[in-house]
Coordinates of N, CA and C and ligand atoms in Angstrom, one line a residue:
M23 N -26.6 84.3 -148.8 CA -25.2 84.0 -149.0 C -25.0 83.2 -150.2
G24 N -23.9 83.5 -150.9 CA -23.7 82.7 -152.2 C -23.1 81.3 -151.9
T25 N -22.7 80.7 -152.9 CA -22.2 79.3 -152.7 C -20.8 79.3 -152.1
S26 N -20.1 80.4 -152.2 CA -18.7 80.5 -151.7 C -18.5 81.5 -150.6
P27 N -19.0 81.2 -149.4 CA -18.9 82.2 -148.3 C -17.5 82.6 -148.0
E28 N -17.3 83.8 -147.6 CA -16.0 84.2 -147.1 C -16.0 84.1 -145.6
V29 N -15.0 83.3 -145.1 CA -15.0 83.0 -143.7 C -13.7 83.5 -143.0
L30 N -13.8 84.1 -141.9 CA -12.7 84.5 -141.1 C -12.5 83.4 -140.0
V31 N -11.3 82.9 -139.9 CA -10.9 82.0 -138.8 C -9.9 82.8 -138.0
A32 N -10.3 83.2 -136.8 CA -9.4 84.1 -136.0 C -9.1 83.4 -134.7
Y33 N -7.9 83.7 -134.1 CA -7.5 82.9 -132.9 C -6.7 83.8 -132.0
A34 N -6.7 83.5 -130.7 CA -5.7 84.0 -129.8 C -4.9 82.9 -129.1
T35 N -3.6 83.1 -129.1 CA -2.8 82.0 -128.5 C -1.7 82.6 -127.6
A36 N -1.3 81.8 -126.6 CA -0.2 82.2 -125.8 C 1.1 81.5 -126.2
A37 N 0.9 80.2 -126.5 CA 2.1 79.4 -126.7 C 2.1 78.7 -128.1
G38 N 1.1 79.0 -128.9 CA 1.1 78.6 -130.3 C 0.2 77.5 -130.7
S39 N -0.3 76.6 -129.8 CA -1.0 75.4 -130.2 C -2.4 75.8 -130.8
T40 N -3.0 76.9 -130.4 CA -4.3 77.3 -130.9 C -4.2 77.8 -132.4
A41 N -3.0 78.4 -132.7 CA -2.8 78.8 -134.1 C -2.8 77.6 -135.1
G42 N -2.2 76.5 -134.7 CA -2.2 75.3 -135.5 C -3.6 74.8 -135.7
I43 N -4.4 74.8 -134.6 CA -5.8 74.3 -134.8 C -6.6 75.2 -135.7
A44 N -6.4 76.5 -135.6 CA -7.1 77.5 -136.4 C -6.7 77.2 -137.9
E45 N -5.4 77.0 -138.1 CA -5.0 76.8 -139.5 C -5.6 75.5 -140.1
R46 N -5.7 74.5 -139.2 CA -6.3 73.2 -139.7 C -7.8 73.4 -140.0
I47 N -8.5 74.2 -139.2 CA -9.9 74.4 -139.4 C -10.0 75.2 -140.7
A48 N -9.2 76.2 -140.9 CA -9.3 77.0 -142.1 C -9.0 76.1 -143.4
A49 N -8.1 75.2 -143.2 CA -7.8 74.3 -144.4 C -9.0 73.5 -144.8
V50 N -9.7 73.0 -143.7 CA -10.9 72.2 -144.0 C -11.9 73.0 -144.7
L51 N -12.1 74.2 -144.2 CA -13.2 75.1 -144.8 C -12.8 75.5 -146.2
T52 N -11.5 75.7 -146.4 CA -11.1 76.0 -147.8 C -11.3 74.8 -148.7
G53 N -11.0 73.6 -148.2 CA -11.2 72.4 -149.0 C -12.6 72.2 -149.3
A54 N -13.5 72.7 -148.5 CA -15.0 72.5 -148.7 C -15.6 73.6 -149.5
G55 N -14.7 74.5 -150.0 CA -15.2 75.5 -150.9 C -15.4 76.9 -150.4
S56 N -15.0 77.2 -149.1 CA -15.1 78.6 -148.6 C -13.9 79.4 -149.0
R57 N -14.0 80.7 -149.1 CA -12.9 81.5 -149.2 C -12.5 81.8 -147.7
T58 N -11.3 81.5 -147.3 CA -11.0 81.5 -145.9 C -9.8 82.4 -145.6
V59 N -9.9 83.2 -144.6 CA -8.8 84.0 -144.1 C -8.5 83.5 -142.6
C60 N -7.3 83.1 -142.3 CA -6.9 82.7 -141.0 C -5.9 83.7 -140.4
A61 N -6.3 84.3 -139.3 CA -5.4 85.4 -138.8 C -5.5 85.5 -137.2
P62 N -4.5 86.0 -136.6 CA -4.6 86.2 -135.2 C -5.5 87.3 -134.8
A63 N -6.3 87.1 -133.7 CA -7.2 88.2 -133.3 C -6.4 89.4 -132.8
G64 N -6.9 90.6 -133.1 CA -6.2 91.8 -132.7 C -7.1 93.0 -133.0
P65 N -6.8 94.1 -132.5 CA -7.6 95.3 -132.7 C -7.7 95.7 -134.2
E66 N -6.7 95.3 -135.0 CA -6.8 95.7 -136.4 C -7.6 94.7 -137.3
L67 N -8.0 93.6 -136.7 CA -8.7 92.6 -137.5 C -10.2 93.0 -137.5
D68 N -10.7 93.2 -138.8 CA -12.1 93.7 -138.9 C -13.0 92.5 -139.3
P69 N -14.0 92.1 -138.4 CA -14.8 91.0 -138.8 C -15.9 91.3 -139.8
A70 N -16.2 92.6 -140.0 CA -17.4 93.0 -140.7 C -17.4 92.5 -142.2
P71 N -16.3 92.4 -142.9 CA -16.5 92.0 -144.3 C -16.8 90.6 -144.5
F72 N -16.8 89.7 -143.5 CA -16.9 88.3 -143.7 C -18.3 87.8 -143.5
D73 N -18.7 86.7 -144.2 CA -20.0 86.2 -144.1 C -20.2 85.4 -142.9
A74 N -19.1 84.8 -142.4 CA -19.2 83.9 -141.2 C -17.9 84.0 -140.4
L75 N -17.9 83.8 -139.1 CA -16.7 83.9 -138.3 C -16.5 82.7 -137.4
V76 N -15.3 82.2 -137.4 CA -14.9 81.1 -136.6 C -13.8 81.7 -135.7
I77 N -14.1 81.8 -134.4 CA -13.2 82.4 -133.5 C -12.8 81.5 -132.3
G78 N -11.5 81.4 -132.1 CA -11.0 80.5 -131.0 C -10.0 81.1 -130.2
S79 N -9.8 80.5 -129.0 CA -8.8 81.0 -128.1 C -8.2 79.9 -127.2
A80 N -7.0 80.1 -126.8 CA -6.5 79.3 -125.7 C -7.2 79.7 -124.5
V81 N -7.4 78.7 -123.6 CA -8.1 79.0 -122.3 C -7.1 79.2 -121.2
H82 N -7.2 80.3 -120.5 CA -6.4 80.6 -119.3 C -7.3 80.9 -118.2
E83 N -7.2 80.3 -117.1 CA -8.0 80.5 -115.9 C -9.5 80.5 -116.3
M84 N -9.9 79.5 -117.1 CA -11.3 79.2 -117.5 C -11.9 80.4 -118.3
A85 N -11.0 81.1 -119.0 CA -11.5 82.2 -119.8 C -10.7 82.3 -121.1
W86 N -11.3 83.0 -122.1 CA -10.6 83.3 -123.3 C -9.5 84.4 -123.1
L87 N -8.5 84.5 -123.9 CA -7.5 85.5 -123.9 C -8.2 86.8 -124.3
P88 N -7.7 88.0 -123.9 CA -8.4 89.3 -124.1 C -8.6 89.6 -125.6
D89 N -7.6 89.3 -126.5 CA -7.7 89.6 -127.9 C -8.9 88.9 -128.5
A90 N -9.1 87.6 -128.1 CA -10.2 86.9 -128.7 C -11.6 87.4 -128.2
L91 N -11.6 87.7 -126.9 CA -12.8 88.2 -126.3 C -13.2 89.5 -126.9
E92 N -12.2 90.4 -127.2 CA -12.5 91.7 -127.8 C -13.0 91.5 -129.2
L93 N -12.4 90.6 -130.0 CA -12.9 90.3 -131.3 C -14.3 89.8 -131.3
L94 N -14.6 88.9 -130.3 CA -15.9 88.3 -130.2 C -17.0 89.4 -129.9
R95 N -16.6 90.4 -129.1 CA -17.5 91.5 -128.9 C -17.8 92.2 -130.2
R96 N -16.8 92.5 -131.0 CA -17.0 93.2 -132.3 C -17.8 92.2 -133.2
A97 N -17.5 90.9 -133.2 CA -18.2 90.0 -134.1 C -19.7 90.0 -133.7
A98 N -20.0 90.0 -132.5 CA -21.4 90.0 -132.1 C -22.2 91.2 -132.7
G99 N -21.5 92.3 -132.8 CA -22.1 93.5 -133.4 C -22.3 93.4 -134.9
T100 N -21.7 92.4 -135.6 CA -21.9 92.3 -137.0 C -23.2 91.5 -137.4
G101 N -23.7 90.7 -136.4 CA -24.8 89.9 -136.7 C -24.5 88.7 -137.5
R102 N -23.2 88.5 -137.9 CA -22.8 87.3 -138.7 C -22.9 86.1 -137.8
P103 N -23.1 84.9 -138.4 CA -23.0 83.7 -137.6 C -21.6 83.4 -137.1
V104 N -21.5 83.0 -135.8 CA -20.2 82.8 -135.2 C -20.1 81.4 -134.6
W105 N -19.0 80.8 -134.9 CA -18.6 79.5 -134.3 C -17.4 79.7 -133.4
C106 N -17.4 79.1 -132.3 CA -16.4 79.3 -131.3 C -15.6 78.0 -131.0
F107 N -14.3 78.0 -130.8 CA -13.6 76.9 -130.3 C -12.6 77.3 -129.2
S108 N -12.5 76.5 -128.2 CA -11.6 76.8 -127.1 C -10.6 75.7 -127.0
V109 N -9.4 76.1 -126.7 CA -8.3 75.1 -126.6 C -7.7 75.1 -125.2
G110 N -7.9 74.0 -124.5 CA -7.5 73.9 -123.1 C -6.6 72.7 -122.8
G111 N -6.4 72.5 -121.6 CA -5.4 71.5 -121.1 C -6.1 70.1 -120.8
L112 N -7.4 70.0 -121.0 CA -8.0 68.7 -120.7 C -7.7 67.8 -121.9
A113 N -6.9 66.7 -121.6 CA -6.4 65.9 -122.7 C -7.4 65.2 -123.6
H114 N -8.6 64.8 -123.0 CA -9.6 64.1 -123.7 C -11.0 64.7 -123.4
P115 N -11.3 65.9 -124.0 CA -12.5 66.5 -123.6 C -13.8 65.7 -124.0
D116 N -13.6 64.8 -124.9 CA -14.8 64.0 -125.3 C -14.8 62.6 -124.7
G117 N -13.9 62.4 -123.7 CA -13.8 61.1 -123.1 C -15.1 60.8 -122.2
R118 N -15.3 59.5 -121.9 CA -16.6 59.2 -121.2 C -16.5 59.8 -119.8
R119 N -15.4 59.8 -119.1 CA -15.3 60.3 -117.8 C -15.0 61.8 -117.7
T120 N -14.6 62.4 -118.8 CA -14.1 63.8 -118.7 C -15.1 64.7 -119.5
R121 N -16.1 64.1 -120.1 CA -17.0 65.0 -120.9 C -17.7 66.0 -120.0
W122 N -18.1 65.6 -118.8 CA -18.8 66.6 -117.9 C -17.9 67.7 -117.5
M123 N -16.6 67.4 -117.4 CA -15.6 68.5 -117.1 C -15.6 69.5 -118.2
A124 N -15.5 68.9 -119.4 CA -15.5 69.8 -120.6 C -16.7 70.7 -120.7
R125 N -17.9 70.1 -120.4 CA -19.1 70.9 -120.4 C -19.1 72.0 -119.4
G126 N -18.5 71.7 -118.2 CA -18.4 72.7 -117.1 C -17.5 73.8 -117.6
E127 N -16.4 73.4 -118.2 CA -15.4 74.4 -118.6 C -16.0 75.3 -119.7
L128 N -16.7 74.7 -120.7 CA -17.4 75.5 -121.7 C -18.4 76.5 -121.1
D129 N -19.1 76.0 -120.1 CA -20.1 76.9 -119.5 C -19.4 78.1 -118.8
R130 N -18.3 77.8 -118.1 CA -17.5 78.9 -117.4 C -17.0 79.9 -118.5
I131 N -16.5 79.3 -119.6 CA -15.9 80.2 -120.6 C -17.0 81.1 -121.2
E132 N -18.2 80.5 -121.5 CA -19.3 81.2 -122.1 C -19.8 82.3 -121.2
R133 N -19.7 82.2 -119.9 CA -20.1 83.3 -119.0 C -19.3 84.5 -119.2
G134 N -18.1 84.4 -119.8 CA -17.3 85.6 -120.2 C -17.6 86.1 -121.5
F135 N -18.5 85.5 -122.3 CA -18.8 85.9 -123.7 C -19.7 87.2 -123.6
P136 N -19.7 88.0 -124.7 CA -20.5 89.2 -124.6 C -22.0 88.8 -124.6
P137 N -22.8 89.6 -123.8 CA -24.2 89.3 -123.7 C -24.8 89.3 -125.1
G138 N -25.7 88.5 -125.4 CA -26.4 88.5 -126.7 C -25.8 87.7 -127.7
L139 N -24.5 87.2 -127.5 CA -23.9 86.4 -128.5 C -24.2 84.9 -128.3
T140 N -24.8 84.3 -129.3 CA -25.1 82.9 -129.2 C -24.3 82.2 -130.3
P141 N -23.2 81.6 -130.0 CA -22.5 80.9 -131.0 C -23.3 79.8 -131.7
R142 N -23.1 79.5 -133.0 CA -23.7 78.4 -133.6 C -23.3 77.1 -132.9
D143 N -22.0 77.1 -132.5 CA -21.5 75.9 -131.8 C -20.3 76.4 -131.0
H144 N -19.9 75.7 -130.0 CA -18.7 76.0 -129.2 C -18.1 74.7 -128.8
S145 N -16.9 74.4 -129.3 CA -16.3 73.1 -129.0 C -15.0 73.3 -128.2
L146 N -14.7 72.4 -127.3 CA -13.4 72.4 -126.6 C -12.5 71.4 -127.1
F147 N -11.3 71.8 -127.5 CA -10.2 70.9 -128.0 C -9.1 70.9 -127.0
A148 N -8.4 69.8 -127.0 CA -7.2 69.7 -126.3 C -6.0 70.4 -127.0
G149 N -5.1 71.1 -126.3 CA -4.0 71.7 -126.9 C -2.7 71.1 -126.6
V150 N -1.7 71.9 -126.5 CA -0.4 71.4 -126.1 C -0.2 71.9 -124.6
V151 N 0.1 70.9 -123.8 CA 0.2 71.2 -122.3 C 1.6 71.2 -121.9
D152 N 1.9 72.2 -121.1 CA 3.2 72.3 -120.5 C 2.9 72.4 -119.0
V153 N 3.0 71.3 -118.3 CA 2.6 71.3 -116.9 C 3.4 72.3 -116.1
R154 N 4.7 72.4 -116.4 CA 5.6 73.3 -115.7 C 5.1 74.8 -115.7
R155 N 4.4 75.2 -116.8 CA 4.0 76.6 -117.0 C 2.6 76.8 -116.3
S156 N 2.0 75.8 -115.7 CA 0.7 75.9 -115.2 C 0.7 76.4 -113.7
P157 N -0.3 77.2 -113.3 CA -0.4 77.5 -111.9 C -0.6 76.3 -111.1
L158 N -0.5 76.4 -109.8 CA -0.5 75.2 -108.9 C -1.8 74.4 -109.1
W159 N -3.0 75.2 -109.1 CA -4.3 74.5 -109.2 C -4.3 73.7 -110.5
G160 N -3.7 74.3 -111.5 CA -3.7 73.6 -112.9 C -2.9 72.3 -112.8
R161 N -1.8 72.3 -112.0 CA -1.1 71.0 -111.9 C -1.9 70.0 -111.2
V162 N -2.7 70.4 -110.2 CA -3.6 69.5 -109.5 C -4.6 69.0 -110.4
F163 N -5.2 69.9 -111.3 CA -6.2 69.5 -112.3 C -5.6 68.4 -113.2
Y164 N -4.4 68.7 -113.7 CA -3.8 67.7 -114.7 C -3.6 66.4 -114.0
R165 N -3.1 66.4 -112.7 CA -2.9 65.2 -112.0 C -4.2 64.4 -111.9
L166 N -5.3 65.1 -111.5 CA -6.6 64.5 -111.3 C -7.2 63.9 -112.6
T167 N -6.9 64.6 -113.8 CA -7.5 64.2 -115.0 C -6.6 63.3 -115.8
G168 N -5.4 63.0 -115.2 CA -4.5 62.1 -115.9 C -3.8 62.7 -117.1
S169 N -3.8 64.1 -117.2 CA -3.2 64.7 -118.3 C -1.7 64.9 -118.0
S170 N -0.9 65.0 -119.0 CA 0.5 65.2 -118.8 C 1.0 66.2 -119.9
S171 N 2.3 66.7 -119.8 CA 2.8 67.6 -120.8 C 2.9 66.9 -122.1
G172 N 2.6 67.6 -123.1 CA 2.6 67.1 -124.5 C 1.6 67.7 -125.4
D173 N 1.7 67.2 -126.7 CA 0.7 67.7 -127.7 C -0.5 66.8 -127.7
H174 N -1.6 67.3 -127.2 CA -2.8 66.4 -127.1 C -3.8 66.8 -128.2
R175 N -3.4 67.5 -129.2 CA -4.3 68.0 -130.2 C -4.9 66.7 -131.0
D176 N -6.2 66.6 -131.1 CA -6.9 65.5 -131.7 C -7.3 65.9 -133.1
W177 N -6.4 65.7 -134.1 CA -6.7 66.3 -135.4 C -7.9 65.7 -136.0
P178 N -8.2 64.4 -135.9 CA -9.5 64.0 -136.5 C -10.7 64.6 -135.9
A179 N -10.7 64.9 -134.5 CA -11.8 65.6 -133.9 C -11.9 67.0 -134.4
I180 N -10.8 67.7 -134.6 CA -10.7 69.1 -135.0 C -11.3 69.1 -136.5
E181 N -10.8 68.2 -137.3 CA -11.3 68.2 -138.7 C -12.8 67.8 -138.8
A182 N -13.2 66.9 -137.9 CA -14.7 66.6 -137.9 C -15.5 67.8 -137.6
W183 N -15.1 68.6 -136.6 CA -15.8 69.7 -136.2 C -15.8 70.8 -137.3
A184 N -14.6 71.0 -137.9 CA -14.5 71.9 -139.0 C -15.4 71.5 -140.2
G185 N -15.5 70.2 -140.4 CA -16.4 69.6 -141.4 C -17.9 70.0 -141.2
K186 N -18.2 69.9 -139.9 CA -19.6 70.3 -139.5 C -19.9 71.8 -139.8
V187 N -18.9 72.6 -139.5 CA -19.0 74.0 -139.8 C -19.2 74.2 -141.3
A188 N -18.3 73.5 -142.0 CA -18.4 73.7 -143.5 C -19.7 73.2 -144.0
A189 N -20.3 72.2 -143.5 CA -21.6 71.7 -143.9 C -22.7 72.7 -143.7
S190 N -22.6 73.4 -142.5 CA -23.6 74.4 -142.2 C -23.5 75.6 -143.1
L191 N -22.2 75.9 -143.4 CA -22.0 77.1 -144.3 C -22.5 76.8 -145.7
Q192 N -22.3 75.5 -146.2 CA -22.7 75.2 -147.5 C -24.2 75.1 -147.6
A193 N -24.8 74.7 -146.4 CA -26.3 74.6 -146.4 C -26.9 76.0 -146.5
G194 N -26.1 77.0 -146.2 CA -26.6 78.3 -146.3 C -27.1 78.8 -145.0
T195 N -26.4 79.8 -144.5 CA -26.8 80.5 -143.2 C -27.6 81.7 -143.6
P196 N -28.5 82.1 -142.8 CA -29.3 83.3 -143.1 C -28.5 84.5 -143.3
D197 N -28.8 85.3 -144.3 CA -28.1 86.6 -144.5 C -28.6 87.6 -143.5
P198 N -27.8 88.1 -142.6 CA -28.3 89.1 -141.6 C -28.7 90.4 -142.2
D199 N -28.3 90.7 -143.5 CA -28.7 91.9 -144.1 C -30.1 91.8 -144.7
L200 N -30.6 90.6 -144.8 CA -31.9 90.5 -145.5 C -33.0 90.5 -144.4
P201 N -34.2 91.0 -144.6 CA -35.2 91.0 -143.6 C -35.7 89.5 -143.5
A202 N -36.1 89.2 -142.3 CA -36.5 87.8 -142.0 C -37.8 87.5 -142.7
Ligands
LIG482 C1 -1.4 80.3 -117.2 C2 -2.2 79.1 -117.8 C3 -3.5 78.9 -117.4 C4 -4.2 77.9 -118.0 N1 -5.5 77.7 -117.6 C5 -6.3 76.7 -118.2 C6 -7.6 76.5 -117.8 O1 -8.2 77.3 -117.0 N2 -8.3 75.5 -118.4 C7 -7.7 74.7 -119.3 O2 -8.4 73.8 -119.8 N3 -6.4 74.9 -119.7 C8 -5.7 75.9 -119.1 N4 -4.4 76.0 -119.5 C9 -3.8 75.1 -120.5 C10 -3.8 75.8 -121.9 O3 -5.1 76.3 -122.3 C11 -3.4 74.8 -123.0 O4 -2.0 74.5 -122.7 C12 -3.5 75.3 -124.4 O5 -3.1 74.4 -125.3 C13 -2.7 76.6 -124.6 O6 -2.9 77.1 -126.0 P1 -1.8 77.9 -126.7 O7 -0.7 76.9 -127.0 O8 -2.5 78.3 -128.0 O9 -1.4 79.0 -125.9 C14 -3.6 77.0 -118.9 C15 -2.3 77.3 -119.3 C16 -1.6 78.3 -118.8 C17 -0.1 78.5 -119.2

């Protein structure tokens, strides 16, 4: 891979907050020297031309939205390095008392990932919560975790994660087209 990798940041969103996170990740990667395309996941989005893929989704019922999962399946077929991010309703996924919940949620989400896909990393970020749109069990979950309606996006945490992705890209990821 050259010094200026071409990176796709793709996302699936229901209410918009995941798009904002994807755009911020793309801005950090661009600032670190990558050529970056940020786009919604969909059948017309081809992951093949990119050197690396960052794919994210809003979480519904402990799973990714179908467009993101479908892109992830195609991404797995490219052999390119893939970073994943999930956007859910847990307001402080890195909090001392909630970190184990975030780990459990990430495990549940990854069970829905295509077999054979091992993301370089998978992070859970808080999104925008609208308790009124949540199913009943979701409202119970929010009550138990002290979450409330609002924008819980933690921009410094998102930028720090994007910075780690940028650092790995700049360090050079193995070119899947080259023999090991
Ligand atoms: C129908 C529905 C189901 C949801 N299920 C979950 C869930 O299982 N786990 C979770 O952490 N958040 C869940 N959420 C919260 C959303 O993931 C969260 O609000 C996120 O920010 C939405 O992203 P978006 O604005 O990009 O659509 C759910 C929200 C809705 C509306």
